[in-house]
Short mmCIF file of C-alpha atoms and ligand atoms in Angstrom, two decimals:
data_model
loop_
_atom_site.label_atom_id
_atom_site.label_comp_id
_atom_site.label_asym_id
_atom_site.label_seq_id
_atom_site.Cartn_x
_atom_site.Cartn_y
_atom_site.Cartn_z
CA MET A 290 65.21 71.37 181.09
CA PRO A 291 64.58 67.85 179.72
CA LEU A 292 60.95 67.50 178.72
CA ASN A 293 58.70 65.05 176.87
CA ILE A 294 55.87 66.54 174.86
CA PRO A 295 53.05 64.30 173.63
CA VAL A 296 51.67 65.50 170.30
CA ILE A 297 48.96 64.33 167.93
CA THR A 298 48.57 65.03 164.22
CA ARG A 299 45.23 66.17 162.88
CA SER A 300 43.57 65.16 159.62
CA PRO A 301 44.08 63.52 157.24
CA THR A 302 45.52 60.93 159.65
CA SER A 303 45.64 61.12 163.44
CA ARG A 304 48.96 59.81 164.69
CA ARG A 305 50.61 60.11 168.08
CA TYR A 306 54.21 61.08 168.73
CA THR A 307 56.37 62.35 171.56
CA VAL A 308 58.97 65.08 171.25
CA HIS A 309 61.88 64.30 173.59
CA THR A 310 63.58 67.61 174.14
CA ASP A 311 66.04 69.61 176.20
CA ARG A 312 66.65 73.35 176.10
CA GLN A 313 69.57 75.07 177.78
CA ARG A 314 70.75 78.65 177.84
CA TRP A 315 74.36 79.37 178.68
CA SER A 316 75.74 82.83 179.40
CA ALA A 317 78.80 84.19 177.59
CA GLU A 318 80.84 83.59 180.78
CA GLN A 319 79.66 79.99 181.04
CA LEU A 320 80.61 79.38 177.42
CA ALA A 321 84.01 81.03 177.88
CA ALA A 322 84.70 79.07 181.07
CA VAL A 323 85.11 75.79 179.17
CA GLY A 324 87.27 75.24 176.11
CA HIS A 325 85.12 74.72 172.96
CA GLY A 326 82.11 76.12 174.84
CA ARG A 327 79.52 75.45 172.14
CA THR A 328 80.65 71.89 171.57
CA VAL A 329 80.45 71.19 175.29
CA MET A 330 77.05 72.86 175.42
CA GLU A 331 75.74 70.82 172.49
CA TRP A 332 76.97 67.67 174.18
CA ALA A 333 75.10 68.71 177.35
CA VAL A 334 71.90 69.32 175.38
CA ARG A 335 72.15 65.95 173.63
CA ARG A 336 72.62 64.31 177.01
CA GLY A 337 69.56 66.23 178.27
CA VAL A 338 67.45 64.78 175.45
CA ARG A 339 68.56 61.27 176.40
CA GLU A 340 67.84 61.98 180.06
CA ALA A 341 64.31 63.12 179.21
CA ALA A 342 63.43 59.48 178.43
CA LEU A 343 66.13 57.13 179.69
CA SER A 344 64.32 53.96 178.65
CA CYS A 345 63.45 55.16 175.14
CA LEU A 346 65.51 53.83 172.23
CA ASN A 347 64.63 56.78 169.99
CA ALA A 348 65.72 59.35 172.58
CA ASN A 349 68.95 57.46 173.18
CA PHE A 350 70.01 56.51 169.66
CA THR A 351 68.45 59.01 167.22
CA PRO A 352 70.75 62.03 166.88
CA ALA A 353 68.86 65.04 168.23
CA ASP A 354 68.03 67.94 165.94
CA ILE A 355 69.85 70.95 167.42
CA ILE A 356 68.60 74.51 167.05
CA VAL A 357 70.79 77.37 168.21
CA ASP A 358 69.57 80.84 169.21
CA GLU A 359 72.17 83.53 169.77
CA HIS A 360 71.28 86.43 172.02
CA PRO A 361 72.67 90.00 171.93
CA ASP A 362 74.18 89.60 175.42
CA GLY A 363 76.43 86.81 174.16
CA SER A 364 74.40 84.03 175.71
CA VAL A 365 73.34 81.07 173.61
CA ALA A 366 70.19 78.99 173.83
CA MET A 367 70.26 75.51 172.37
CA THR A 368 67.31 73.17 171.91
CA GLY A 369 67.68 69.50 171.06
CA ARG A 370 64.70 67.45 169.89
CA VAL A 371 63.96 63.88 168.84
CA LEU A 372 60.62 62.79 167.40
CA CYS A 373 59.53 59.45 168.88
CA ASP A 374 56.65 57.20 167.80
CA GLY A 375 56.71 54.92 170.87
CA SER A 376 53.30 54.55 172.49
CA ASP A 377 54.79 54.07 175.98
CA CYS A 378 56.54 57.43 175.75
CA HIS A 379 53.33 59.08 174.56
CA THR A 380 51.25 57.67 177.42
CA ALA A 381 53.84 58.59 180.06
CA ALA A 382 54.32 62.11 178.68
CA GLN A 383 50.60 62.85 178.87
CA ARG A 384 50.63 62.71 182.65
CA ARG A 385 52.69 65.84 182.95
CA HIS A 386 51.10 69.26 183.32
CA TYR A 387 53.21 72.16 182.19
CA ASP A 388 54.20 75.42 183.84
CA ALA A 389 54.36 78.58 181.71
CA VAL A 390 57.90 78.04 180.39
CA GLU A 391 57.21 74.39 179.60
CA ALA A 392 53.95 75.32 177.87
CA PHE A 393 55.89 77.65 175.59
CA GLU A 394 58.42 74.90 174.95
CA ALA A 395 55.57 72.50 174.16
CA LYS A 396 54.12 74.91 171.61
CA THR A 397 57.39 75.38 169.77
CA ALA A 398 57.84 71.60 169.83
CA THR A 399 54.54 71.16 167.94
CA GLU A 400 55.76 73.57 165.25
CA TRP A 401 59.03 71.67 164.98
CA ALA A 402 57.20 68.31 164.81
CA ALA A 403 54.93 69.61 162.06
CA LYS A 404 57.99 70.56 160.03
CA GLU A 405 59.57 67.14 160.62
CA LEU A 406 56.39 65.42 159.46
CA ASN A 407 55.87 67.75 156.47
CA LEU A 408 52.59 69.04 157.86
CA ALA A 409 51.18 72.55 158.19
CA PRO A 410 52.00 74.06 161.64
CA GLY A 411 48.34 73.89 162.80
CA LYS A 412 48.10 70.17 162.06
CA VAL A 413 50.04 69.12 165.15
CA ARG A 414 48.91 69.84 168.69
CA VAL A 415 49.86 68.88 172.24
CA VAL A 416 47.69 66.27 173.95
CA GLN A 417 47.21 66.36 177.70
CA GLU A 418 45.81 63.75 180.03
CA ARG A 419 42.01 63.71 180.10
CA VAL A 420 40.74 65.92 182.92
CA LEU A 421 38.29 64.05 185.17
CA PRO A 422 34.70 64.89 184.21
CA GLY A 423 32.49 66.52 186.86
CA ARG A 424 30.73 63.35 188.00
CA ASP A 425 34.00 61.53 188.72
CA ARG A 426 35.37 64.55 190.53
CA HIS A 427 32.28 64.59 192.74
CA ARG A 428 32.62 60.87 193.48
CA LEU A 429 36.15 61.47 194.71
CA ARG A 430 35.31 64.65 196.59
CA VAL A 431 32.76 63.04 198.97
CA PRO A 432 35.09 60.44 200.53
CA LEU A 433 37.88 63.01 200.66
CA GLY A 434 35.48 65.21 202.64
CA PHE A 435 35.02 62.42 205.18
CA VAL A 436 38.78 62.00 205.54
CA LEU A 437 39.27 65.73 206.06
CA ALA A 438 36.37 66.06 208.52
CA GLY A 439 37.68 63.02 210.43
CA ALA A 440 41.19 64.42 210.58
CA PHE A 441 39.83 67.74 211.83
CA CYS A 442 37.69 66.02 214.47
CA ALA A 443 40.57 63.86 215.72
CA THR A 444 42.90 66.86 215.86
CA ALA A 445 40.31 68.87 217.78
CA GLY A 446 39.96 65.91 220.19
CA GLY A 447 43.70 65.83 220.68
CA LEU A 448 43.80 69.56 221.39
CA MET A 449 40.90 69.34 223.83
CA GLY A 450 42.65 66.50 225.66
CA ARG A 451 45.66 68.77 226.15
CA TYR A 452 43.62 71.75 227.33
CA ASP A 453 44.27 72.22 231.02
CA TYR A 454 42.77 75.17 232.84
CA ALA A 455 44.44 76.27 236.07
CA LYS A 456 42.40 78.60 238.26
CA PRO A 457 44.38 81.76 239.11
CA GLU A 458 45.26 82.25 242.79
CA GLY A 459 42.59 83.87 244.96
CA THR A 460 39.70 83.58 242.47
CA SER A 461 36.57 81.48 242.75
CA PRO A 462 34.16 80.20 240.05
CA GLY A 463 31.27 81.78 241.99
CA SER A 464 32.53 85.36 241.68
CA ASP A 465 34.63 85.34 238.48
CA ILE A 466 32.88 84.49 235.21
CA GLU A 467 36.19 83.77 233.44
CA VAL A 468 37.18 81.22 236.05
CA TRP A 469 33.74 79.62 235.85
CA VAL A 470 33.94 79.32 232.01
CA GLY A 471 37.51 78.05 232.21
CA GLN A 472 36.77 75.31 234.70
CA ASN A 473 33.59 74.18 232.93
CA ALA A 474 35.35 74.13 229.56
CA ASN A 475 38.12 72.11 231.16
CA SER A 476 35.77 69.37 232.38
CA LEU A 477 33.74 69.41 229.14
CA PHE A 478 36.88 69.09 227.02
CA THR A 479 38.17 66.24 229.19
CA GLN A 480 34.93 64.36 228.56
CA LEU A 481 34.85 65.15 224.82
CA ALA A 482 38.51 64.58 223.94
CA ASN A 483 38.58 60.79 223.59
CA PRO A 484 35.18 60.39 221.86
CA SER A 485 36.24 63.09 219.37
CA ILE A 486 39.46 61.26 218.57
CA VAL A 487 37.59 57.96 218.13
CA ALA A 488 34.86 59.56 215.98
CA GLY A 489 37.50 61.37 213.92
CA LEU A 490 39.47 58.20 213.27
CA LEU A 491 36.28 56.34 212.32
CA LEU A 492 35.42 59.10 209.83
CA VAL A 493 38.91 58.91 208.33
CA LEU A 494 38.60 55.12 208.00
CA TYR A 495 35.16 55.42 206.44
CA GLY A 496 36.47 58.02 203.97
CA ILE A 497 39.39 55.79 202.97
CA VAL A 498 37.12 52.77 202.47
CA ARG A 499 34.78 54.82 200.28
CA LEU A 500 37.74 56.17 198.35
CA LEU A 501 38.96 52.62 197.68
CA ILE A 502 35.47 51.52 196.61
CA THR A 503 35.20 54.53 194.28
CA LYS A 504 38.59 53.72 192.73
CA THR A 505 37.83 50.02 192.20
CA THR A 506 34.35 50.55 190.75
CA LYS A 507 35.49 53.21 188.31
ZN1 ZN B 988 60.41 57.86 173.19
#
């Protein structure tokens, strides 16, 4: 699982780094299936670290620090890590939001980075992309609402246009309430279908324009 973890050091100085990492776990069978299983596995982990950040010189040319965990079932977990001070890597890595396994990986990466930098474990933490504050979220939510309402309206129009009520044999609207409702709905839907589609599309357009305005004036 190649991963890039953006970290920041706390006082006395605040500095930004990225941990380029890969962690793999091979079963005893997997290791036995290839000659020199551990060497092949280590090679795969080092490649994983490079693949985490293909354009990064540090990830590609600094030998990764390899940590091996042996498990009672014979499987082996190997983690490779490189500490990178490139600002591009740090900015790119911040955009990612972790799942549970990755979050655990990120935490152990901070402990490793602290050790590399000769800092106490609590002095390094993961930085994530700034979450949009409430006002910005609201500004985006309104135009998105227009787009959604418009899409709903246009879809409803399309469905109404396709609605076609056929009166069952031997019934008449005068005596059968269901037939009366069906036939009236049919003519109402026929009249509403096209205006609904047009109104829906206009709403979608309006929403998109507002969305663009919101983005450019941010
Ligand atoms: Zn890097």
